[in-house]
Structure formats: structure tokens, C-alpha cells
């Protein structure tokens, strides 16, 4: 079915799709740049097109797959929120993410291949028509009248990196050296620890609240209705409906004492308006009999001409209900059906209900209302009143029950989502060091985003609960891309500096494009006067900014710190081994002279056997 909340889905789907589109486009450009600097004389345009497409899917496909799976899992887990509209939102977005994934690997990649075919053919045509020229011959001053030499020089200069590219590469090298510095790594780790402590405190301070007005547009008349209800009704007269499903014979003294005791317990609570707020038909019935004593006797006279005989309780009650002033009480009780009446007995009351009211300015807080609801249910479930089969009803009880379970459910969903994210990352990244860094970054990004949301004054409700799951899902994107490309450099580079430089050079620019495009896509939600849309927009902007900061500073610093730690551990192990070898006594074998060690002039060791 369609719901208005699904109007947000196109913007979230577009943000995900644009992110992946930038990865594919940038990956293709880098592949083309590398292949143009290689010898293509041994291949054909068709083979070259197939090779470049394979390289694109191998280099970009896994990171796109990771983010798609994690986002889908996040939406699937958010369906456990229970709110029908939010379940609809999660299902719709989960399906959209999967559809976008197949669209990217079929239609989008196919469009890249179709548009690249004439480009590759032109490259091969130009390669066949242009003469071979070396870099040394081009750099020499050519004859100005030699047109072929001028063309060759132009072609070579086009292959030279642009000045902007040279500047950016120099900045990247300085940046990587800065992040590989021990002092810089220490500062980043200290700031990270302070950031995590602050985020944890802010997350724990987040309040739970349910406000129905958040689900409506700002100019909706329901907003005024809920505002007036909260301002005037809830603090002064909040009605509770109490149903008694097995009253028994209410005219028996012991049964009546039990019912009155139960009613007194409800009226004795601290927030009760008092006895006068209780609407119970028995009390009005007793007042009616006092005001109308003729209802106690019938109008029929006996055969001796004496006074009329006394009426039964059922007859008195029917007289009470037939009075126009009290006729509304008919809707508060239910009599025994006629087919169950035997031996001419009178129908008995099988169930009835009554109301009482509560007040208190603190009842505007949903946490306090949950506590009061528990007090009502404790009285209804009291063992002394079990024979009455009492049930309480309050119109906000269905929301108050959600409040009581929202915090643990949010923790469970968040933990399940984080475990799922790390499991998916483990399928593509086998290095323990890189996997730990990616998992830690996901947790840090998620915790920081939720802490900032709490610091901005947002309260935990089903909408924010889904947004938190969405935060965890989107917090995987940047760490997954960086971690996967860093993991791929393990086979070609040894030093952390080279691995960081290569990874950021390959993935930094598309990530920056994706962050900017995602922010622009979701920024349109701020123009809708709907709290739900604002929540998702703020959440997306925060997770993009926090994730980008982690990708720029935290992950490279953690990779560098891991390398420094590994180097220190290896150094300690080597020193311990050298120390252990120095304490070993030489073994004197029979017939063999001991080996003598001596140091040469340059610090070299010479070994002589006597």
C-alpha cells in the first residue's frame, strides 16, 4: 500500500544511487587513465573493452555490494519497530536499495560500456595513425616547421598531469606524512577518546517521548488539537476506563465490599482527582433510590388491600435506567442474555465499567505516565481482585507500552545491526587489522551520530528509532570503501604511507562527491514542514559529516597506529631474541674447536673457526 511516509524514499534512494554512481564513474576514469599509459598494441578494442569492464567490477563491485547489503539489512531490522507506517517505510526503502543495486550492475554498467566503445575505438585509431615518439625526443626542442613533431609534442603534453593534479598529489603526500607521524596519531587518538566519551554520555541522556503531532504536517489542524489536549486536558483531567468482566452478584454485601475496595485503591493513587471524579452507576443508583423511595415498592396491592410488595433489585435497576436523567448508564453495563436465564430468575449483570480521572503537571512527561500506567495495572492484577477480572483502558496505553520497550528494543536492534554490518564486511575483508579498524569506525560513527542527535534535542520515538538503524546502515559506506581499497593495497605496497596514499588517491574524490551529493539530495527534505522528514534529513547529514571526518582522520590514523604498534612489537621481540641468544652457552662438540666471534672495523661480524 502507499503511505505518505514513502514520499521520503526517493530522496534516500537517490542519495544511495548517486554514491555508487560516483564510485563507478571515478573507477572507470582511473582504469582508463592507467590503460592509456600502457602498451595496447597486442590487444583489440573489443578485448580492451572487456578487460576494462572486468577491472571496474573487480575494483568497485565489492565495496558497492558491501554497502548495499548493509543498507538492506538495516532497513530489514528497522521493520521490528512495530509502528505500521515505519514498517512500511523500511520495507519500501529496503526493496528500493535492492532494485538500485541490480540497476547499477546491469543498466548503469551497460551504459558505461556502450559509451566507452567508440572512445576505445578512437584511442586505437589514433594509436595506429600517430607515429611512435619517446619522451626524450619530445622534450627536446622540436623544429617549429615540423608539423608531425608538433603533433607528437601535443599528444605527449596531454598525457602529462595537469598542474592542479600535481598540486593535489603533493598535498596528499603531505597529508599522509602528517597522519603517519606519531605525534599526530597520538593527538587523533586522544580526541577520539574524548569524542567517544561525550557521545556515550549524550546517547545515555536521550529522553523517550511519543508525540502524535510529529506525524502530521505543520499546518495540520491536528497539531492544534494535540497542543490543546496537552495543555488543558492531560494535566487536569485524564480519564481512565476500568472494565469489570466478572462482577458476580453485586448485591451481596461481601461482593460489594470487594468492588468498593478495588475502586478505593484507584481513587487513592497520588495523581487521582478524587472520589468525585469517579463515574460509577452503583453510586447514582443509590442516590436515585434515596430520592425516589417509591421505586422500592411496586404499584400493585395485595388481596387484603395492604401496601404494595417490595420490588426486586432488577426491577429497581430497570426503573433507574428508564429515568431520562440516568438512561445513559445503559451503555456502561451488560445483562445476562435471556437464553441463559433458567427457572424464571432475573437477569444478572455480567459486566460493567466505570471511569475515574487523574491529574498532574508531571503527567506531560511520558516516562511518568508509564509509571502511572503500571500502578493501574498493578491494582487490576492484584490477587485480591482476581475474581473480578478487572482490565484498565487508557487511550494512550498503546503508545505508553511502546515507550517502555523502546529503549531495550533500540539497543537490541542497534547491536544486531552492528554485528550484521561487521559480518558482511568480514566476507570481503579478511585482514584482521583492517576489519577491526572498519568495525571500530562503524561503531564510532554510529555512536557519535546518535550522540549529536541527542545533543540537538531530539527525543527517542519510533521515527528516530528507525533513523538510528538507518545511521548504522549508512555509517558503513565510507569505512567499507576505504577499508576495502586499503586491504587491496596489501599485495602491491608494503609501507603504510604508500598504502594510504594509494587508497585515498583512488577513493577520496568519489567519496567527497558522494558526501556532497547525498547532502544535496536530502536537503530538499528540510523544505517539507514535517517532523519525520526533518528527522531523516538531519540524521543523513550528520552521519555523512561524521563518517567523512572518520574517513579523513580516524581510519588513516588507526592504520598508522596499528603499523607503529606492530613495528614496536616486532622490535621488542627481536631484542628479546637477541638477549636470549647472548645468554646461551656455546656447545662444545667432540673434536670441534669453539667458534670465535669478533667485530670488524665497520661493525661487521667476523666468524673464525679454530
XYZ file of C-alpha atoms in Angstrom:
610
model
C 0.000 0.000 0.000
C 1.030 3.607 -0.389
C 1.762 5.832 2.590
C 2.782 9.454 2.779
C 5.987 8.437 4.547
C 7.110 6.775 1.300
C 7.475 10.243 -0.219
C 10.816 10.402 1.605
C 12.059 7.211 -0.078
C 13.045 8.691 -3.488
C 15.482 11.102 -1.843
C 17.143 8.400 0.275
C 17.292 6.033 -2.702
C 18.736 8.768 -4.893
C 21.414 9.510 -2.302
C 22.497 5.844 -2.275
C 22.384 5.546 -6.077
C 24.427 8.709 -6.646
C 27.040 7.488 -4.165
C 27.516 4.275 -6.148
C 27.391 6.117 -9.466
C 30.340 8.288 -8.433
C 32.290 5.188 -7.424
C 31.671 3.539 -10.790
C 32.446 6.699 -12.781
C 35.621 7.517 -10.880
C 36.758 3.894 -11.004
C 36.283 3.831 -14.775
C 38.217 7.072 -15.213
C 41.153 5.744 -13.205
C 41.181 2.498 -15.188
C 41.160 4.425 -18.472
C 43.989 6.648 -17.235
C 46.138 3.637 -16.328
C 45.426 1.729 -19.504
C 46.269 4.691 -21.749
C 49.795 4.690 -20.327
C 50.284 1.009 -21.166
C 51.106 -0.763 -24.415
C 47.859 -1.614 -26.205
C 49.416 -2.862 -29.412
C 48.864 -6.517 -28.523
C 45.133 -6.258 -27.912
C 41.980 -5.336 -29.819
C 39.314 -2.733 -28.989
C 36.839 -5.463 -28.037
C 39.317 -7.210 -25.747
C 40.297 -3.886 -24.207
C 36.649 -3.025 -23.530
C 36.078 -6.391 -21.839
C 39.267 -6.013 -19.789
C 38.359 -2.539 -18.547
C 34.852 -3.683 -17.631
C 36.288 -6.605 -15.646
C 38.684 -4.305 -13.847
C 35.804 -1.946 -12.982
C 33.662 -4.704 -11.492
C 36.604 -6.202 -9.596
C 37.756 -2.911 -8.080
C 34.407 -1.216 -7.417
C 31.895 -4.062 -7.246
C 32.759 -5.440 -3.763
C 32.572 -2.079 -1.983
C 29.222 -1.289 -3.659
C 27.961 -4.750 -2.717
C 29.001 -4.279 0.919
C 27.102 -1.005 1.272
C 24.018 -2.411 -0.479
C 23.858 -5.460 1.765
C 24.401 -3.424 4.925
C 21.775 -0.827 3.988
C 19.275 -3.583 3.174
C 19.947 -5.305 6.495
C 19.492 -2.001 8.329
C 16.078 -1.474 6.732
C 15.056 -5.083 7.418
C 15.948 -4.783 11.096
C 14.079 -1.476 11.373
C 10.860 -3.296 10.413
C 10.839 -4.565 14.009
C 9.877 -1.093 15.272
C 6.203 -2.116 15.305
C 4.728 1.166 14.027
C 2.830 0.336 10.791
C 3.966 3.447 8.901
C 7.595 2.921 9.855
C 7.415 -0.747 8.880
C 6.042 0.373 5.519
C 8.874 2.897 5.201
C 11.527 0.277 5.990
C 10.115 -2.294 3.573
C 9.806 0.254 0.776
C 13.355 1.528 1.182
C 14.814 -1.958 1.551
C 13.237 -3.015 -1.742
C 14.386 0.226 -3.394
C 18.004 -0.360 -2.334
C 17.983 -3.867 -3.816
C 16.399 -2.645 -7.065
C 19.005 0.127 -7.334
C 21.778 -2.443 -6.816
C 20.630 -4.580 -9.755
C 20.021 -1.472 -11.849
C 23.596 -0.288 -11.274
C 25.190 -3.596 -12.254
C 23.002 -4.049 -15.327
C 21.764 -0.812 -16.846
C 24.354 1.632 -15.483
C 27.378 -0.544 -16.238
C 25.883 -1.336 -19.646
C 25.589 2.390 -20.393
C 29.253 2.839 -19.400
C 30.259 0.034 -21.774
C 28.159 1.397 -24.654
C 29.537 4.916 -24.316
C 33.093 3.647 -23.853
C 33.114 1.534 -27.023
C 33.553 4.445 -29.501
C 36.033 6.072 -27.119
C 38.245 2.960 -27.106
C 37.951 2.604 -30.878
C 39.098 6.220 -31.279
C 42.043 5.525 -28.990
C 43.156 2.571 -31.109
C 42.624 4.549 -34.313
C 44.749 7.432 -33.048
C 47.403 4.986 -31.844
C 47.655 3.394 -35.300
C 47.760 6.720 -37.146
C 50.214 8.575 -34.893
C 53.959 7.781 -35.089
C 55.790 6.375 -32.115
C 57.530 9.046 -30.093
C 59.658 8.780 -26.983
C 59.591 11.096 -24.052
C 63.234 12.150 -24.583
C 62.659 13.154 -28.202
C 59.559 15.136 -27.356
C 61.176 17.064 -24.565
C 63.851 18.288 -26.983
C 63.033 21.496 -28.766
C 61.332 20.354 -31.998
C 61.575 22.074 -35.313
C 58.695 24.580 -35.445
C 58.160 23.748 -39.110
C 57.927 20.003 -38.430
C 54.156 19.525 -38.093
C 54.406 15.852 -37.113
C 56.796 16.699 -34.259
C 54.416 19.410 -33.041
C 51.520 16.928 -33.052
C 53.639 14.410 -31.174
C 54.543 17.033 -28.602
C 50.915 17.988 -28.109
C 49.941 14.338 -27.607
C 52.707 13.866 -25.058
C 51.835 17.047 -23.185
C 48.200 15.919 -22.990
C 49.438 12.840 -21.155
C 51.326 14.935 -18.653
C 49.495 15.505 -15.358
C 47.748 18.816 -15.022
C 49.111 21.429 -12.589
C 46.075 21.020 -10.356
C 46.665 17.278 -10.235
C 50.308 17.799 -9.319
C 49.354 20.187 -6.519
C 46.706 17.802 -5.180
C 49.154 14.905 -5.204
C 51.707 16.966 -3.271
C 49.023 17.908 -0.747
C 48.043 14.245 -0.478
C 51.628 13.233 0.259
C 51.951 15.920 2.922
C 48.620 14.821 4.387
C 49.663 11.144 4.510
C 53.019 12.045 6.107
C 51.146 14.107 8.659
C 48.869 11.167 9.547
C 51.813 8.767 9.754
C 53.521 10.970 12.340
C 53.402 9.518 15.861
C 52.528 12.855 17.454
C 49.650 13.378 15.049
C 48.373 9.842 15.649
C 48.513 10.413 19.417
C 46.537 13.658 19.129
C 43.896 11.988 16.942
C 43.556 9.083 19.393
C 43.139 11.454 22.358
C 40.492 13.449 20.500
C 38.783 10.197 19.510
C 38.645 9.030 23.130
C 37.122 12.348 24.253
C 34.652 12.231 21.362
C 33.538 8.686 22.255
C 33.100 9.597 25.944
C 30.994 12.654 25.065
C 28.929 10.703 22.535
C 28.228 7.951 25.050
C 27.035 10.441 27.678
C 24.787 12.259 25.222
C 23.340 8.978 23.959
C 22.521 7.857 27.506
C 20.789 11.197 28.162
C 18.374 10.831 25.276
C 14.797 11.012 26.521
C 11.944 8.803 25.359
C 8.826 10.519 24.078
C 5.853 9.857 21.835
C 4.135 12.850 20.320
C 1.469 12.094 17.694
C 1.754 15.619 16.306
C 5.154 14.692 14.858
C 3.385 12.568 12.257
C 1.426 15.487 10.763
C 2.324 18.488 8.657
C 2.984 21.713 10.498
C -0.195 23.389 9.225
C -2.461 20.432 10.078
C -5.422 21.106 12.385
C -4.420 18.048 14.397
C -1.376 19.943 15.672
C -3.663 22.477 17.367
C -5.820 19.661 18.706
C -2.895 17.802 20.274
C -1.458 21.034 21.626
C -4.680 21.991 23.411
C -5.120 18.457 24.709
C -1.655 18.506 26.190
C -2.066 21.991 27.634
C -5.519 21.691 29.220
C -6.764 18.102 29.430
C -3.843 15.870 30.375
C -2.583 17.963 33.311
C -6.047 18.361 34.876
C -8.421 15.539 33.876
C -7.060 12.422 32.170
C -9.733 9.713 32.118
C -9.143 6.017 32.897
C -11.684 3.361 31.886
C -11.946 0.349 34.206
C -13.779 -2.773 32.994
C -15.072 -5.414 35.422
C -15.720 -8.593 33.413
C -16.849 -10.825 36.292
C -18.693 -8.735 38.875
C -20.753 -11.658 40.217
C -23.756 -10.797 42.377
C -23.042 -7.159 43.103
C -25.939 -7.007 45.580
C -24.221 -9.389 48.013
C -22.561 -7.391 50.842
C -19.198 -9.191 50.587
C -19.076 -8.749 46.825
C -19.984 -5.101 47.133
C -17.233 -4.563 49.727
C -14.700 -6.153 47.340
C -15.797 -3.874 44.484
C -15.699 -0.783 46.702
C -12.207 -1.721 47.926
C -10.961 -2.034 44.379
C -12.466 1.346 43.443
C -10.941 2.924 46.543
C -7.475 1.715 45.518
C -7.797 3.502 42.171
C -9.038 6.676 43.883
C -6.195 6.607 46.424
C -3.358 6.934 43.943
C -1.281 10.100 44.230
C -2.429 11.577 40.896
C -6.127 10.791 41.332
C -8.549 13.681 41.004
C -10.606 12.151 43.800
C -13.809 10.286 44.575
C -15.985 12.891 42.900
C -14.318 12.205 39.516
C -15.369 8.543 39.564
C -18.390 7.782 37.408
C -19.945 4.575 38.768
C -23.558 3.561 38.144
C -23.915 1.991 41.638
C -23.452 5.339 43.343
C -26.002 7.073 41.131
C -28.348 4.124 41.625
C -28.186 4.511 45.405
C -28.828 8.255 45.117
C -31.795 7.527 42.872
C -33.358 5.200 45.442
C -32.956 7.848 48.139
C -34.619 10.470 46.005
C -37.348 8.114 44.750
C -38.439 5.814 47.609
C -41.493 4.749 45.614
C -39.175 2.719 43.436
C -38.684 0.349 46.398
C -42.279 -0.890 46.195
C -44.489 -1.848 43.320
C -47.816 -0.188 42.450
C -49.685 -3.493 42.852
C -51.649 -4.091 46.097
C -52.146 -7.462 47.685
C -55.586 -9.104 48.048
C -56.050 -7.826 51.619
C -55.747 -4.225 50.461
C -52.347 -3.773 52.120
C -49.377 -1.770 50.789
C -47.586 -2.828 47.605
C -44.947 -5.516 47.820
C -41.218 -4.714 47.677
C -39.587 -4.664 44.278
C -36.533 -6.696 43.361
C -33.097 -5.204 42.663
C -33.527 -5.923 38.979
C -36.858 -4.051 38.910
C -35.353 -1.146 40.828
C -32.433 -1.046 38.381
C -34.774 -1.049 35.399
C -36.699 1.842 36.949
C -33.389 3.649 37.424
C -32.338 3.085 33.813
C -35.719 4.180 32.472
C -35.295 7.578 34.085
C -34.210 10.120 31.466
C -31.597 11.541 33.797
C -29.814 8.186 34.197
C -30.618 6.384 30.991
C -27.062 6.834 29.675
C -25.898 4.206 32.194
C -27.326 1.522 29.922
C -24.114 1.708 27.920
C -21.990 1.035 30.996
C -23.343 -2.409 31.869
C -24.309 -5.693 30.247
C -27.008 -8.104 31.440
C -27.181 -11.847 31.173
C -28.805 -12.897 27.865
C -32.356 -14.240 28.063
C -31.452 -17.692 26.679
C -29.261 -18.291 29.746
C -31.942 -17.397 32.268
C -33.406 -20.515 33.956
C -36.294 -21.099 36.367
C -37.675 -17.624 35.882
C -34.741 -15.926 37.599
C -33.984 -12.323 36.894
C -31.113 -11.327 34.576
C -27.877 -10.549 36.396
C -25.207 -8.014 35.486
C -22.393 -9.902 33.741
C -20.004 -6.954 33.274
C -19.814 -3.217 33.802
C -17.354 -0.384 33.534
C -16.682 2.867 35.319
C -14.310 5.802 34.877
C -12.100 7.852 37.120
C -9.754 10.755 36.420
C -6.151 11.681 37.171
C -4.229 14.934 37.094
C -0.710 16.309 37.447
C 1.582 18.621 35.522
C 4.259 15.951 35.590
C 1.978 13.713 33.539
C 3.092 15.620 30.460
C 6.257 13.540 30.698
C 5.706 10.184 29.037
C 8.013 8.406 31.480
C 5.799 9.490 34.410
C 2.713 8.380 32.514
C 4.261 4.954 32.019
C 4.834 4.722 35.779
C 1.197 5.628 36.458
C 0.002 3.044 33.916
C 1.984 0.390 35.774
C 0.255 1.400 39.048
C -3.152 1.000 37.406
C -2.246 -2.427 36.098
C -0.840 -3.487 39.460
C -4.226 -2.786 41.060
C -6.099 -4.594 38.278
C -3.786 -7.615 38.597
C -3.941 -7.671 42.380
C -4.571 -11.196 43.613
C -7.347 -9.935 45.895
C -9.339 -8.734 42.889
C -8.582 -11.624 40.555
C -12.150 -12.926 40.839
C -13.443 -9.642 39.397
C -11.353 -9.977 36.220
C -10.511 -6.278 36.030
C -8.980 -4.632 32.947
C -7.927 -0.988 32.584
C -8.021 1.043 29.384
C -6.392 4.383 28.629
C -6.402 5.849 25.142
C -2.626 6.374 25.114
C -1.796 2.971 26.606
C -0.782 1.514 23.228
C 1.816 4.269 22.905
C 2.903 4.047 26.532
C 3.618 0.346 26.067
C 5.946 1.260 23.192
C 7.779 3.753 25.425
C 8.530 1.065 27.979
C 10.084 -1.259 25.376
C 11.592 1.293 23.007
C 14.964 1.698 24.716
C 15.824 -2.025 25.035
C 14.438 -2.681 21.559
C 16.583 0.122 20.145
C 19.689 -1.277 21.853
C 18.951 -4.787 20.595
C 18.262 -3.601 17.055
C 21.384 -1.426 17.021
C 23.557 -4.249 18.353
C 22.111 -6.712 15.842
C 22.675 -4.228 13.031
C 26.293 -3.595 14.059
C 27.029 -7.317 14.256
C 25.450 -7.800 10.825
C 27.483 -4.925 9.376
C 30.737 -6.374 10.702
C 29.827 -9.854 9.456
C 29.184 -8.516 5.956
C 32.478 -6.606 6.000
C 34.279 -9.787 7.078
C 33.063 -11.552 3.928
C 35.075 -9.135 1.760
C 37.905 -8.041 4.078
C 39.960 -10.887 5.539
C 42.711 -8.839 7.188
C 42.048 -8.737 10.976
C 43.704 -5.339 11.328
C 41.706 -3.723 8.525
C 38.485 -5.450 9.611
C 38.882 -4.236 13.209
C 39.518 -0.687 12.013
C 36.445 -0.772 9.782
C 34.247 -2.252 12.540
C 35.506 0.262 15.106
C 34.883 3.124 12.690
C 31.325 1.921 12.092
C 30.651 1.821 15.842
C 32.303 5.202 16.410
C 30.408 6.846 13.548
C 27.088 5.427 14.729
C 27.647 6.348 18.374
C 28.794 9.859 17.507
C 25.867 10.480 15.169
C 23.345 9.368 17.788
C 25.107 11.489 20.424
C 24.902 14.588 18.215
C 21.228 13.898 17.505
C 20.566 13.697 21.250
C 22.587 16.878 21.831
C 20.361 18.678 19.300
C 17.351 17.905 21.498
C 15.753 15.025 19.601
C 13.739 12.555 21.671
C 13.605 8.824 21.100
C 10.434 7.761 19.294
C 9.654 5.161 16.595
C 10.733 7.601 13.874
C 14.101 8.280 15.495
C 14.440 4.578 16.253
C 14.303 3.811 12.517
C 16.629 6.758 11.879
C 19.190 5.262 14.283
C 19.103 1.957 12.413
C 19.480 3.993 9.223
C 22.510 5.744 10.764
C 24.192 2.409 11.411
C 23.447 1.272 7.872
C 24.855 4.418 6.260
C 27.831 4.568 8.613
C 29.183 1.505 6.813
C 29.534 3.215 3.425
C 32.705 5.285 3.869
C 34.577 2.808 6.138
C 33.735 -0.061 3.774
C 35.075 1.786 0.710
C 38.284 2.915 2.421
C 38.912 -0.390 4.206
C 38.390 -2.462 1.069
C 40.735 -0.358 -1.076
C 43.318 -0.236 1.739
C 43.064 -4.020 2.028
C 43.639 -4.355 -1.733
C 46.926 -2.426 -1.495
C 48.460 -5.096 0.736
C 49.603 -7.046 -2.342
C 51.285 -4.081 -4.068
C 52.577 -1.841 -1.254
C 54.441 -2.533 1.988
C 54.605 0.807 3.782
C 51.544 2.341 5.439
C 52.364 5.682 3.847
C 52.219 4.221 0.338
C 49.055 2.258 1.113
C 47.292 5.333 2.499
C 48.374 7.489 -0.418
C 47.212 4.927 -2.971
C 43.868 4.277 -1.205
C 42.955 7.926 -0.735
C 44.026 8.741 -4.279
C 41.733 6.001 -5.596
C 38.702 6.531 -3.388
C 38.988 10.001 -1.814
C 37.495 12.059 -4.613
C 34.399 9.856 -5.250
C 33.737 9.742 -1.507
C 33.833 13.547 -1.368
C 31.479 13.702 -4.354
C 29.140 11.201 -2.700
C 29.085 13.166 0.567
C 28.224 16.421 -1.203
C 25.602 14.817 -3.453
C 23.978 12.943 -0.557
C 23.726 16.148 1.457
C 22.154 17.955 -1.508
C 19.673 15.126 -2.101
C 18.386 15.018 1.472
C 18.496 18.811 1.914
C 15.236 19.046 -0.013
C 13.506 17.318 2.929
C 14.095 20.422 5.048
C 11.592 22.290 2.872
C 8.779 19.939 3.979
C 7.116 21.079 7.197
C 7.046 17.550 8.601
C 8.987 16.471 11.662
C 9.539 12.975 10.274
C 11.168 14.366 7.116
C 13.349 16.717 9.161
C 14.466 13.825 11.382
C 15.632 11.732 8.452
C 17.292 14.732 6.776
C 19.182 15.754 9.926
C 20.181 12.146 10.525
C 21.546 11.726 6.998
C 23.516 14.992 7.099
C 25.018 14.137 10.489
C 26.056 10.610 9.524
C 27.597 11.887 6.272
C 29.640 14.581 8.056
C 30.721 12.327 10.926
C 31.514 9.496 8.516
C 33.594 11.812 6.317
C 35.589 13.023 9.338
C 36.248 9.428 10.345
C 37.308 8.583 6.814
C 39.645 11.587 6.616
C 41.298 11.408 10.030
C 40.298 8.430 12.199
C 40.791 5.496 9.821
C 44.191 6.652 8.446
C 45.357 7.403 11.984
C 44.266 3.955 13.155
C 46.050 2.292 10.229
C 49.173 4.279 11.089
C 48.870 3.496 14.798
C 48.480 -0.185 14.002
C 51.646 -0.085 11.894
C 53.596 1.705 14.662
C 52.328 -0.811 17.214
C 53.255 -3.777 15.029
C 56.723 -2.327 14.458
C 57.205 -1.786 18.201
C 56.103 -5.345 18.991
C 58.475 -6.777 16.379
C 61.310 -4.652 17.763
C 60.643 -5.896 21.283
C 60.535 -9.486 20.080
C 63.804 -9.057 18.182
C 65.526 -7.510 21.207
C 64.288 -10.321 23.448
C 65.562 -12.913 20.980
C 68.979 -11.218 20.766
C 69.178 -11.047 24.542
C 68.229 -14.704 24.795
C 70.851 -15.696 22.232
C 73.567 -13.785 24.134
C 72.938 -15.830 27.267
C 73.168 -19.214 25.550
C 76.400 -21.090 26.384
C 78.354 -22.369 23.375
C 78.128 -26.100 22.855
C 81.478 -27.880 22.783
C 81.307 -30.802 20.385
C 83.865 -33.548 20.480
C 86.665 -32.960 18.010
C 85.477 -29.446 17.049
C 87.060 -26.225 18.239
C 84.657 -23.498 19.504
C 83.597 -20.694 17.158
C 85.057 -17.263 17.916
C 83.222 -14.081 17.071
C 84.827 -10.722 16.502
C 83.656 -7.373 15.174
C 85.202 -5.887 12.089
C 86.207 -2.240 11.686
C 82.865 -1.304 10.182
C 80.799 -3.010 12.813
C 80.577 -6.251 10.810
C 80.896 -9.585 12.497
C 83.652 -11.963 11.504
C 83.475 -15.619 12.433
C 86.523 -17.783 12.623
C 86.643 -21.481 13.314
C 89.728 -22.832 15.020
